[in-house]
Coordinates of C-alpha atoms in Angstrom, one line a residue:
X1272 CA -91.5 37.2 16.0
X1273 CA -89.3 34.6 17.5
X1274 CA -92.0 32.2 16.2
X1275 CA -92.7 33.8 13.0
X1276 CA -88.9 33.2 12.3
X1277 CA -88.8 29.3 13.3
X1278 CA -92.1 28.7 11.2
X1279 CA -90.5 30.8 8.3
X1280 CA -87.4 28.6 8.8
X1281 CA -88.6 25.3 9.1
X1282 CA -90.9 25.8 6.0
X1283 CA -87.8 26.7 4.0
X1284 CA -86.4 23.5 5.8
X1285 CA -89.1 21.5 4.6
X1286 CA -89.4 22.5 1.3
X1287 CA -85.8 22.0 0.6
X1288 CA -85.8 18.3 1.6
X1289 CA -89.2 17.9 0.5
X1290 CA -86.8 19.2 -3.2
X1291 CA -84.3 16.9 -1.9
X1292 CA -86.0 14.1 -2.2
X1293 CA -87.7 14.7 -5.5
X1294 CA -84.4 15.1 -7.0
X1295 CA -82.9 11.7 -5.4
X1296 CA -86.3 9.7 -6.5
X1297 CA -85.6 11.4 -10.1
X1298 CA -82.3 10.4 -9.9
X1299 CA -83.1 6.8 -8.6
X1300 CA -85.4 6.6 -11.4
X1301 CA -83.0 8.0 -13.9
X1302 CA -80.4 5.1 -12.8
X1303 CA -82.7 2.2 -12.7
X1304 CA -83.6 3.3 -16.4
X1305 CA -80.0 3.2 -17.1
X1306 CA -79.2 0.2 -15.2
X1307 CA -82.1 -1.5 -16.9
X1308 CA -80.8 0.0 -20.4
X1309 CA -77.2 -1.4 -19.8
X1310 CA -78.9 -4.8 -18.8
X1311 CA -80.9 -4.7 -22.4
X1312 CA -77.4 -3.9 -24.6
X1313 CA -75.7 -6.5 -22.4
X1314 CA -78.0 -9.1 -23.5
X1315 CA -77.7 -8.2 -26.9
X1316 CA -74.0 -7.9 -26.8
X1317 CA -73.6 -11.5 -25.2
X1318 CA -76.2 -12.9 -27.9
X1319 CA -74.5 -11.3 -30.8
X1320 CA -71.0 -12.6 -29.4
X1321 CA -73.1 -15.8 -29.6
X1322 CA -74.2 -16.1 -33.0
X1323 CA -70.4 -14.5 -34.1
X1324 CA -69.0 -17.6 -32.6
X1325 CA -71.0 -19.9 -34.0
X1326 CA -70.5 -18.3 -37.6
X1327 CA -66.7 -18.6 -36.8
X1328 CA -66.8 -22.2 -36.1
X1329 CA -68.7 -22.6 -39.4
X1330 CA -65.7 -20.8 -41.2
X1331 CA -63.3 -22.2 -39.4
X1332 CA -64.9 -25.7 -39.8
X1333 CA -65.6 -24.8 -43.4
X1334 CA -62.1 -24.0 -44.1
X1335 CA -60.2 -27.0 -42.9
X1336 CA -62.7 -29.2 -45.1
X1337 CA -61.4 -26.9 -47.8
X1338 CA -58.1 -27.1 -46.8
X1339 CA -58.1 -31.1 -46.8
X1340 CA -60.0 -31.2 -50.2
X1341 CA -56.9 -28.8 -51.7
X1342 CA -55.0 -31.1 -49.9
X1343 CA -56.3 -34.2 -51.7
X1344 CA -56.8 -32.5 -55.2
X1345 CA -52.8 -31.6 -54.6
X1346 CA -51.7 -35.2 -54.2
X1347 CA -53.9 -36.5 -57.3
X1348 CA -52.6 -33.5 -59.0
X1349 CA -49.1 -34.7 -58.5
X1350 CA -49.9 -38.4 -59.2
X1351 CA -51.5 -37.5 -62.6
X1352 CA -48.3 -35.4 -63.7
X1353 CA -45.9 -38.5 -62.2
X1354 CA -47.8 -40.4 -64.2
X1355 CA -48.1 -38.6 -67.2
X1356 CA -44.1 -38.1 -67.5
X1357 CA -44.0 -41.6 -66.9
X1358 CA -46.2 -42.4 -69.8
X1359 CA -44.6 -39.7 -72.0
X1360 CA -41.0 -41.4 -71.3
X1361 CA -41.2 -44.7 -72.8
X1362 CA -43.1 -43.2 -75.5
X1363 CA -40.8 -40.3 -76.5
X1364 CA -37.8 -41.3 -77.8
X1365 CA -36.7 -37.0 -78.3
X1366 CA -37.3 -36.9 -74.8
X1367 CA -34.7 -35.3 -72.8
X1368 CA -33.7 -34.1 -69.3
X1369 CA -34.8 -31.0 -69.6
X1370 CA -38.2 -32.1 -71.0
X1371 CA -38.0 -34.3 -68.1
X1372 CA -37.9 -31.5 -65.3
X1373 CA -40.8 -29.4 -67.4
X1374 CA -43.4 -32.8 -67.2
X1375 CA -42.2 -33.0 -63.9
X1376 CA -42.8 -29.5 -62.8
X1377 CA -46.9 -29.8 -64.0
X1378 CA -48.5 -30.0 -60.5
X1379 CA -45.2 -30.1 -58.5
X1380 CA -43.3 -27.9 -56.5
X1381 CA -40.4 -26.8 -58.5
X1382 CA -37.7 -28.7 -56.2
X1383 CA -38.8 -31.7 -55.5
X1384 CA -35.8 -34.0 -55.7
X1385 CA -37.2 -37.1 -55.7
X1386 CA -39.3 -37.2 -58.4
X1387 CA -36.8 -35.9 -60.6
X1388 CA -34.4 -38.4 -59.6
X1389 CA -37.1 -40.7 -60.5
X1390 CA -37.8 -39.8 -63.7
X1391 CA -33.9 -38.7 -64.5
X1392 CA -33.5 -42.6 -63.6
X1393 CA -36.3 -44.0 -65.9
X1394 CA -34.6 -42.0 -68.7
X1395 CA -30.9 -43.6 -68.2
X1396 CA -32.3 -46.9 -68.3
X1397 CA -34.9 -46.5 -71.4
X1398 CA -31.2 -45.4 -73.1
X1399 CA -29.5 -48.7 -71.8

């Protein structure tokens, strides 16, 4: 009986680690799926940060060029209405200060000194 019992034992033994070991090769198979899943979205994520990069150096790139051609349509901007209130001072003997500071303002921030001092000079010696 003693014998009867050790078999009956060791059977139960061996089928629980033979159960054992199933379960930790399922498991081992289940994380080597995942760890090969995790590899797969890695990738992609360092390929997508990739190809965002690269689209925000062409934006970035992209807006300074815009940036420098506002620049530059600014400063012509400003010349043409300098030059326009130059024209229109000789030319316009009703002109007057106020008239001045409006032809001035086309294209110009509204306090920019030195053009009006400009212009408000021009105009006291077209009166001389």
């Amino acid at each position: 009986m003693v014998a009867y019992f050790s078999l009956s034992v060791n059977t139960r033994l061996i089928t629980r680690c033979r159960k054992h070991r199933s379960l930790t090769r399922h498991k081992q198979c289940w994380s080597k799926e995942q760890a090969d899943k995790e590899a797969t979205l890695k990738t992609e994520v360092i390929q997508k940060k990739g190809f965002i990069q690269k689209l925000l150096d062409n934006k970035a790139k992209e807006l300074d060029e815009k940036t420098l051609e506002c620049k530059r349509l600014n400063e012509m901007n400003k010349a043409l209405a300098k030059e326009l209130a130059e024209v229109t001072l000789p030319s316009d003997l009703n002109l007057v200060k106020e008239k001045i500071l409006k032809l001035d303002s086309l294209g110009n921030e509204a306090n920019n000194k030195g053009n009006r001092d400009h212009l408000a000079d021009l105009l006291d010696l077209r009166n001389k």
